[in-house]
mmCIF file of C-alpha atoms in Angstrom:
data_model
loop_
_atom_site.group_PDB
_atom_site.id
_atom_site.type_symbol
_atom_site.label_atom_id
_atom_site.label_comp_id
_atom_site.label_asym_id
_atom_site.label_seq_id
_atom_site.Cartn_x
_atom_site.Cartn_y
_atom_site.Cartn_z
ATOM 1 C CA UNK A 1 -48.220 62.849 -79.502
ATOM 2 C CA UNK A 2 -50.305 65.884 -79.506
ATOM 3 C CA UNK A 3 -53.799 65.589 -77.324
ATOM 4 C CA UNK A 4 -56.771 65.795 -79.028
ATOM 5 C CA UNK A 5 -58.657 68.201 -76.104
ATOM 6 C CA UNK A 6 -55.297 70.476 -76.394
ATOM 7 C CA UNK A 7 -56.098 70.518 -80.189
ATOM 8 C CA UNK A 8 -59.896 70.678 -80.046
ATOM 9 C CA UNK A 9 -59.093 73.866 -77.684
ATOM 10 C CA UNK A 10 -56.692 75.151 -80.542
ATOM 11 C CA UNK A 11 -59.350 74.377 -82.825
ATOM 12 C CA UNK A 12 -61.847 76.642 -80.741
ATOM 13 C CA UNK A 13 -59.327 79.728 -80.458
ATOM 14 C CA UNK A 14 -58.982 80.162 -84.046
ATOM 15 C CA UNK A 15 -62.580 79.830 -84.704
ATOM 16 C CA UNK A 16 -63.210 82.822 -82.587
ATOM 17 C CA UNK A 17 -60.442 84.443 -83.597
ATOM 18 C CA UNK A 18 -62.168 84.300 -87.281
ATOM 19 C CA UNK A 19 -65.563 84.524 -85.738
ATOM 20 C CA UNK A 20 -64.208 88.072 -83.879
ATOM 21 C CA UNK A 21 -63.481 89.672 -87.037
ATOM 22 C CA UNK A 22 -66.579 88.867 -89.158
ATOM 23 C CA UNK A 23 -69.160 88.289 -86.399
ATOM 24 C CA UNK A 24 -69.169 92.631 -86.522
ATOM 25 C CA UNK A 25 -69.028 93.357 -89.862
ATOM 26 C CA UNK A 26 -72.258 95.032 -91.822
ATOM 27 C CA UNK A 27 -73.653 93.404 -94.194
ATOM 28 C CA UNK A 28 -72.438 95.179 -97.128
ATOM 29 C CA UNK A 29 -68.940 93.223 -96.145
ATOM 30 C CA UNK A 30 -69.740 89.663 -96.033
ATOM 31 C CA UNK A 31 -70.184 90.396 -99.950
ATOM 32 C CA UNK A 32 -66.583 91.743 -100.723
ATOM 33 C CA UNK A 33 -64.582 89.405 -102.987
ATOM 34 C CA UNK A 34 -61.174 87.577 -101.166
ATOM 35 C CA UNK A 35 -58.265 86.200 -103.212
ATOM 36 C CA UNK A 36 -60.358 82.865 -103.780
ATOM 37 C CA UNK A 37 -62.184 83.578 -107.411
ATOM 38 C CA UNK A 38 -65.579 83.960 -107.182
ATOM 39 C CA UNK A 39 -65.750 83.697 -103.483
ATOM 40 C CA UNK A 40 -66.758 86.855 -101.011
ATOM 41 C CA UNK A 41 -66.079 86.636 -97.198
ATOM 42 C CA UNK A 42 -69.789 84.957 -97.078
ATOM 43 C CA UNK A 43 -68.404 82.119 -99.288
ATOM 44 C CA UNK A 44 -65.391 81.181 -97.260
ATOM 45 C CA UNK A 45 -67.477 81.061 -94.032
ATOM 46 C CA UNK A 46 -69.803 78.733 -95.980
ATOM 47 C CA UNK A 47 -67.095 76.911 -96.894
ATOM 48 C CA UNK A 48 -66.057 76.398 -93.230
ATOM 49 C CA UNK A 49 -70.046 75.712 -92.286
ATOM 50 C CA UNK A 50 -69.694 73.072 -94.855
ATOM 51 C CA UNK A 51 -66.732 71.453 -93.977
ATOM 52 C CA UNK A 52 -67.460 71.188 -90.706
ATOM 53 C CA UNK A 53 -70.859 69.633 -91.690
ATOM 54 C CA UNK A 54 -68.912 66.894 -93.665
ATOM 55 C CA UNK A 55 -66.163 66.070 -91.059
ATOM 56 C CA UNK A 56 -68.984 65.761 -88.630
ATOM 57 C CA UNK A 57 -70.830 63.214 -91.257
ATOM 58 C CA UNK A 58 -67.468 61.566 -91.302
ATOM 59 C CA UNK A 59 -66.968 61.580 -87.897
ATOM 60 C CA UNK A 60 -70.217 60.178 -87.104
ATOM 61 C CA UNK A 61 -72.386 58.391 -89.805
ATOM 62 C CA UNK A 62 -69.643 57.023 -92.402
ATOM 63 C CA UNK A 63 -72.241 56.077 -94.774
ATOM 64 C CA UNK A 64 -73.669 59.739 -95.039
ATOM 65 C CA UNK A 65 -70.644 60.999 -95.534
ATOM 66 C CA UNK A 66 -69.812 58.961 -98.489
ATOM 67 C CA UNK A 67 -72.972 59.805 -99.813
ATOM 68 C CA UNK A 68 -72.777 63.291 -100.225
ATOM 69 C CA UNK A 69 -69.997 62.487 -102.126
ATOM 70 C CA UNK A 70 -71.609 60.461 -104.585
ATOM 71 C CA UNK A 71 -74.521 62.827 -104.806
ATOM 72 C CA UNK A 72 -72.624 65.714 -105.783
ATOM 73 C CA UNK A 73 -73.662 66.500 -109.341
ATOM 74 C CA UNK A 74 -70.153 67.845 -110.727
ATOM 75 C CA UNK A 75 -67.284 66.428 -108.531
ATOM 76 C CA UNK A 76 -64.967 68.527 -109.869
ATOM 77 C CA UNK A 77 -66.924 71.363 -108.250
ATOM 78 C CA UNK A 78 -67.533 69.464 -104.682
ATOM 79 C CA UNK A 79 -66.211 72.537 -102.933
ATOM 80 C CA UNK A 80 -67.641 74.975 -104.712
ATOM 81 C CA UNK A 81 -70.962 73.599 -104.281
ATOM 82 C CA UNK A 82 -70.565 72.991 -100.781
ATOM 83 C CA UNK A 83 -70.066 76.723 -100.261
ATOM 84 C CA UNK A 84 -73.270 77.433 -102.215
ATOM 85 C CA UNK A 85 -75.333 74.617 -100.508
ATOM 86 C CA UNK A 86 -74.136 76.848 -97.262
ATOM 87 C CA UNK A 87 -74.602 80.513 -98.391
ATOM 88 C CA UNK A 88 -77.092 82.279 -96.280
ATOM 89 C CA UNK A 89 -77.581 85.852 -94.677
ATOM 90 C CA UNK A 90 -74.719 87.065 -92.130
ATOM 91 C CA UNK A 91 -77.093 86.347 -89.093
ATOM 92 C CA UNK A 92 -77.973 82.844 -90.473
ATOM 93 C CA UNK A 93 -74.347 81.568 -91.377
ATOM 94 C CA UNK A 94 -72.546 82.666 -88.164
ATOM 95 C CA UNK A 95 -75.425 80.756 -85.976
ATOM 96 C CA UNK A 96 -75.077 77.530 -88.584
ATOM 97 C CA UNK A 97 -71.339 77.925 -88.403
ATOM 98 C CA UNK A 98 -70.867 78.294 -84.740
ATOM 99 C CA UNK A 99 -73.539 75.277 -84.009
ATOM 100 C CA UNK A 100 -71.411 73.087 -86.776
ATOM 101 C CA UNK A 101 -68.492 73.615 -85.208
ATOM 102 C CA UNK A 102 -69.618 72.928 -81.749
ATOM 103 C CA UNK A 103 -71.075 69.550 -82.773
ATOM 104 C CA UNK A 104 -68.034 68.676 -84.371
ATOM 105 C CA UNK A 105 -66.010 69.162 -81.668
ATOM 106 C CA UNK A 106 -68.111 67.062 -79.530
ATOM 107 C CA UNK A 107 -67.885 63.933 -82.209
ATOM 108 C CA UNK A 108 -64.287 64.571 -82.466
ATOM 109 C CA UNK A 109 -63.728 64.024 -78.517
ATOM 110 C CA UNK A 110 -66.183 61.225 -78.413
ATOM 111 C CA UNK A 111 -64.167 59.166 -81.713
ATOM 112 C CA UNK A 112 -62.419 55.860 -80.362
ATOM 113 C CA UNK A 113 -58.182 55.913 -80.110
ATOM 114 C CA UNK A 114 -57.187 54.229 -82.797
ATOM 115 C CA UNK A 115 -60.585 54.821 -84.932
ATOM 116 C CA UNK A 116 -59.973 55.952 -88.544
ATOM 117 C CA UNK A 117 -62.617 58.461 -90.300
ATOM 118 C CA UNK A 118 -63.617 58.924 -94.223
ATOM 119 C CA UNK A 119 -62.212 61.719 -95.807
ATOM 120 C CA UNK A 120 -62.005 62.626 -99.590
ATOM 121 C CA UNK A 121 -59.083 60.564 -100.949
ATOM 122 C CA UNK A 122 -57.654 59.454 -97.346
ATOM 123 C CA UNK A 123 -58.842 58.263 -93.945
ATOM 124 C CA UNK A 124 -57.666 60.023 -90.917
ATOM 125 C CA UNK A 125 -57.735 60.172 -87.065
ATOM 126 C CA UNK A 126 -59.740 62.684 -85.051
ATOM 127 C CA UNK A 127 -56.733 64.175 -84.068
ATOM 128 C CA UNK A 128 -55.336 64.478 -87.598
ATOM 129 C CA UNK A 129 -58.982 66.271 -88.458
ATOM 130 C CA UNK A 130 -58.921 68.461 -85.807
ATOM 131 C CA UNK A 131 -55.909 69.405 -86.928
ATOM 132 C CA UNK A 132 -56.789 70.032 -90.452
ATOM 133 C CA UNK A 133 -59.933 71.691 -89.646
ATOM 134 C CA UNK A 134 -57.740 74.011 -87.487
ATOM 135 C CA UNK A 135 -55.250 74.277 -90.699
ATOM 136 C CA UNK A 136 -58.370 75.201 -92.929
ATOM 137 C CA UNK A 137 -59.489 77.262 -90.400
ATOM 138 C CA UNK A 138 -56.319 79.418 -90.284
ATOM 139 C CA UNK A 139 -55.898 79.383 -94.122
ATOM 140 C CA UNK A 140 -59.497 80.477 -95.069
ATOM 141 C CA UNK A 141 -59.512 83.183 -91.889
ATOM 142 C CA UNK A 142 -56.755 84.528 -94.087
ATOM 143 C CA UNK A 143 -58.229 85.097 -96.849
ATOM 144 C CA UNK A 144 -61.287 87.016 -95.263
ATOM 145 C CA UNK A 145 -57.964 88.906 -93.284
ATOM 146 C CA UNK A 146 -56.562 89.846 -96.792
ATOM 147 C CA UNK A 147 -60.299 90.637 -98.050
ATOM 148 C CA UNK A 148 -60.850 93.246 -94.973
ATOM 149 C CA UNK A 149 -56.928 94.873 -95.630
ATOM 150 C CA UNK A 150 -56.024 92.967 -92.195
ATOM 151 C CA UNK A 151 -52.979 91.126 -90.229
ATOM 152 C CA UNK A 152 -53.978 88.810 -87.772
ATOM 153 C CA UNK A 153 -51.469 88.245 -85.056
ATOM 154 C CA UNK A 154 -49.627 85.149 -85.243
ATOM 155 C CA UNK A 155 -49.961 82.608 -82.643
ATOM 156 C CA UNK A 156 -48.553 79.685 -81.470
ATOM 157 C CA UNK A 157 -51.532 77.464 -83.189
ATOM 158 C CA UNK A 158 -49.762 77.537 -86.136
ATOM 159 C CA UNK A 159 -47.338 75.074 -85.590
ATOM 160 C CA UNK A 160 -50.199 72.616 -86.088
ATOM 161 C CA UNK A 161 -50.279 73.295 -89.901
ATOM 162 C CA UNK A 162 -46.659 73.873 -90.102
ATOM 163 C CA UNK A 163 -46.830 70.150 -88.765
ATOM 164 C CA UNK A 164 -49.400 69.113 -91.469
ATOM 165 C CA UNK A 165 -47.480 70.743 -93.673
ATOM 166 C CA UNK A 166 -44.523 68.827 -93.419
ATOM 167 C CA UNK A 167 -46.590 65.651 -92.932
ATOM 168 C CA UNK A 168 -47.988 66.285 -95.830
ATOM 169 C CA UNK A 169 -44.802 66.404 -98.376
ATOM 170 C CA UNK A 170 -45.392 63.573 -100.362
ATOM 171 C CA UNK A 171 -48.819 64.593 -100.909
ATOM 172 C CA UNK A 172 -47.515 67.352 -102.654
ATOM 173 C CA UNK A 173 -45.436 65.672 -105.136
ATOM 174 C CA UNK A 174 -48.289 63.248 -105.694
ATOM 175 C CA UNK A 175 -51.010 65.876 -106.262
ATOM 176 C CA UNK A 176 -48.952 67.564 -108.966
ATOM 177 C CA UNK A 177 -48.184 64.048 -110.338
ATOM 178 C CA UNK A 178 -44.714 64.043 -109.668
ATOM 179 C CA UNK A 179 -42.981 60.976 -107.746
ATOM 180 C CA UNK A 180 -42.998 61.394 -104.032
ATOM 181 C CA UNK A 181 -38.980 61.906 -103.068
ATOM 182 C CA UNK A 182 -36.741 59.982 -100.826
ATOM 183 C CA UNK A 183 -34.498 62.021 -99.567
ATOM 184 C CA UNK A 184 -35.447 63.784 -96.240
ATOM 185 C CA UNK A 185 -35.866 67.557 -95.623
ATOM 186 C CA UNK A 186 -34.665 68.798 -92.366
ATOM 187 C CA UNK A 187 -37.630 71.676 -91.722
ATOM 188 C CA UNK A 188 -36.265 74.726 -89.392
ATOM 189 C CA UNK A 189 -39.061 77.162 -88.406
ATOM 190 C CA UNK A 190 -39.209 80.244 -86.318
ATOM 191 C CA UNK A 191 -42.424 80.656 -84.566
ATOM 192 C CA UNK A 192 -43.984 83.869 -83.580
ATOM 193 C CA UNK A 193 -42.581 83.670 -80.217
ATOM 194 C CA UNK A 194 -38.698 83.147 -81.813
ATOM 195 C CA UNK A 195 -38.350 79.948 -80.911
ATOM 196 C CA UNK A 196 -37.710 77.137 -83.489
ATOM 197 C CA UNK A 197 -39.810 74.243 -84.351
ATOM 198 C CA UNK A 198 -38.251 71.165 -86.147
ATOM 199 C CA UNK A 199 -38.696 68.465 -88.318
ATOM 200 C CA UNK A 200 -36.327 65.773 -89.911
ATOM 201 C CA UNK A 201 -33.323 64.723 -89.917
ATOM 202 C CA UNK A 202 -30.483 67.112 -88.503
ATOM 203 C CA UNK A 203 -28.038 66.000 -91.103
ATOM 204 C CA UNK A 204 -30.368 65.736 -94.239
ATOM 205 C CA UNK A 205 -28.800 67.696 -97.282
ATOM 206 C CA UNK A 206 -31.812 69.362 -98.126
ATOM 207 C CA UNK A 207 -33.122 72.380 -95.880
ATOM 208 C CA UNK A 208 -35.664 74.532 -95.513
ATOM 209 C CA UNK A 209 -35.743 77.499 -92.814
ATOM 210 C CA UNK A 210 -37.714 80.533 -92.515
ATOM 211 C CA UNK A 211 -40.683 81.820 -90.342
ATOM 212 C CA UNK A 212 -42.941 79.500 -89.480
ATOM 213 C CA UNK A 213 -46.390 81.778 -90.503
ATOM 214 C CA UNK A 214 -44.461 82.448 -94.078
ATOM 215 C CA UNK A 215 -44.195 78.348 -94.305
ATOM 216 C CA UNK A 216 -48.153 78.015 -93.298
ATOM 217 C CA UNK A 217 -48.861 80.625 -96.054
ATOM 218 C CA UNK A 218 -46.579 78.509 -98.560
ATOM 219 C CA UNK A 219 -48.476 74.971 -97.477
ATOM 220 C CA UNK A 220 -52.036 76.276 -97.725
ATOM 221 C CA UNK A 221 -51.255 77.940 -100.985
ATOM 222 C CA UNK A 222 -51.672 81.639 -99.683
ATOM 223 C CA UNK A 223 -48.933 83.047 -101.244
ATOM 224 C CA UNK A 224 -46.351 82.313 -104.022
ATOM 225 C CA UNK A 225 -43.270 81.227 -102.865
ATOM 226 C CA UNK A 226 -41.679 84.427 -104.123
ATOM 227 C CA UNK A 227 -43.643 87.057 -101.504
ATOM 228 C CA UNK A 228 -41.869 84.465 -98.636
ATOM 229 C CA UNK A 229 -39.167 84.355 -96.560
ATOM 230 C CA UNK A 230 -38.439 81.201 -97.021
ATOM 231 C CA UNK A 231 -34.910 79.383 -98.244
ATOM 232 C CA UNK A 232 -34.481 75.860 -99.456
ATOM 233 C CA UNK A 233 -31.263 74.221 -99.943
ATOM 234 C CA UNK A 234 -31.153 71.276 -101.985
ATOM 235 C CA UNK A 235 -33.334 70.031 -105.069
ATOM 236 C CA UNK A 236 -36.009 68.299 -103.321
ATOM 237 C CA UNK A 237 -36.763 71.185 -100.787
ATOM 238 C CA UNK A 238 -36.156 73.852 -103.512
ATOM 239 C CA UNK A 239 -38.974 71.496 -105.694
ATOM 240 C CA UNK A 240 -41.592 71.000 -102.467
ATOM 241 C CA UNK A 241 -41.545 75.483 -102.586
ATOM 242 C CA UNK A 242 -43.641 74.887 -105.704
ATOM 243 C CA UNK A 243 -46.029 71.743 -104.992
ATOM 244 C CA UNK A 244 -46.640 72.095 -101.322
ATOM 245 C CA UNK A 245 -50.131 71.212 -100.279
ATOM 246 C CA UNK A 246 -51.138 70.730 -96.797
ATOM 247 C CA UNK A 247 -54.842 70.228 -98.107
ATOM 248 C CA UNK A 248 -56.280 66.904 -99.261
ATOM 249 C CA UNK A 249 -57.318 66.885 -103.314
ATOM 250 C CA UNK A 250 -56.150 67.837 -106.645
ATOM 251 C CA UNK A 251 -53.247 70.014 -106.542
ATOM 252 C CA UNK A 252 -54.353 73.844 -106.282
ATOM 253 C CA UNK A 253 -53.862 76.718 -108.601
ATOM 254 C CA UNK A 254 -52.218 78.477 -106.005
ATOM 255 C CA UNK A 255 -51.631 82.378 -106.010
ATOM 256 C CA UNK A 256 -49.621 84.770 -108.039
ATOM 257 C CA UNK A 257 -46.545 86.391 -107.577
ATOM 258 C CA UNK A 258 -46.848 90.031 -105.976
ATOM 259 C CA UNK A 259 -45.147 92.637 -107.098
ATOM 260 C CA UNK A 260 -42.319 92.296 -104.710
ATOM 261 C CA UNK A 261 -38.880 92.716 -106.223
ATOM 262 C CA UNK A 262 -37.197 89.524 -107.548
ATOM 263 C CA UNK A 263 -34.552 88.293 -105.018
ATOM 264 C CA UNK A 264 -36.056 89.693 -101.828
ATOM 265 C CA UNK A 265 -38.290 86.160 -101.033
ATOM 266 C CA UNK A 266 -37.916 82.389 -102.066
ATOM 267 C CA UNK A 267 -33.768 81.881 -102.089
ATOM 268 C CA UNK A 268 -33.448 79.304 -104.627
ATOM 269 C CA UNK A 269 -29.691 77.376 -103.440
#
């Protein structure tokens, strides 16, 4: 089992590793747009302000959390509105951002083992939020990465959403309303540092191998499963290329093909 203060210390590093690369950026910047429609780099850093804010509501005051939840005026647009509720100038957001996260961290340490917190759709452990806030984290850094013409280094942190993105399987059948499948996937990763990481069965039929950062971008819906090195053997690993979701909700619209050349990414067997 992974410890919470190991992830909670994870969770910290890829903050800072976002907050490094926006923290000196002019102002003109925050406002460019990022892959996410509609939202600038000042959006998704809202979005993580707001997030935070939530998972700390969750975390520690059940009841407010559930309210906000009622109180949102359009549902459907709980995450959008979330990041607008959050907009502010540069200065502002990175002090509310940095002070959310702190606090959260704090409530996450301080949740009894065995304790189960409110989320949207799902209840979860601290240690399965701090892991998605570190997965959201990651995912949403990216997108402010591909907004400033950017690659961040890899790092060993991602196995944590490579492991909520195999947890996570089943969710993505369900989210796209299809029935959750039975047979296991054997999951083969190669992490930055060229070892492999592992999941399932050793003798299931259906595979999937590849680098572990292109199988992070694939879960959090960063890229289409064409730009990635990724190859599934088998129907219900070829099917989980096109519904994986690591993130809790209705499914996502997920990105477009690039222009890469057909055949290069996404080995259909």
């Amino acid at each position: 089992m992974v410890d919470l203060t190991d992830l909670l210390t994870d969770l910290a590093d890829e903050s800072a590793q976002l907050d490094d690369l926006v923290a000196p950026l002019p102002a003109a910047d925050w406002a460019r747009p990022t892959p996410a429609p509609g939202w600038s780099i000042r959006h998704q850093v809202a979005h993580l302000a707001w997030t935070d804010h939530v998972a700390l509501l969750a975390a520690t005051d059940a009841a407010a959390f559930f309210a906000t939840v009622s109180a949102a005026p359009d549902p459907a647009r709980l995450v959008d509105h979330g990041a607008e509720q959050f907009l502010a100038p540069p200065a502002e957001l990175l002090t509310r951002w940095r002070a959310g996260r702190t606090a959260l961290a704090a409530a996450l340490a301080a949740v009894p083992v065995g304790e189960k917190l409110p989320w949207y759709g799902t209840r979860m452990s601290a240690t399965s939020m701090a892991t998605a806030r570190i997965m959201e984290t990651w995912a949403h850094g990216e997108d402010v990465a591909d907004a400033l013409g950017v690659a961040r280094p890899a790092s060993d942190r991602l196995r944590h959403v490579a492991h909520l993105g195999v947890r996570t399987l089943g969710h993505g059948f369900a989210a796209h309303g299809r029935p959750a499948p039975t047979a296991p996937v054997r999951v083969e990763l190669t992490g930055p540092g060229g070892d492999t990481w592992s999941w399932g069965p050793a003798d299931a039929a259906d595979r999937l191998t590849g680098p572990a950062q292109d199988f992070c971008l694939l879960v959090t819906q960063r890229r289409h499963r064409a730009d990635l090195a990724l190859l599934a053997t088998g129907p219900v690993a070829d099917e989980w290329l096109d519904v994986a979701q690591a993130f809790a909700g209705p499914p996502g619209s997920g990105r477009e093909p690039s222009a890469t050349p057909a055949g290069e990414h996404g080995v259909r067997t």
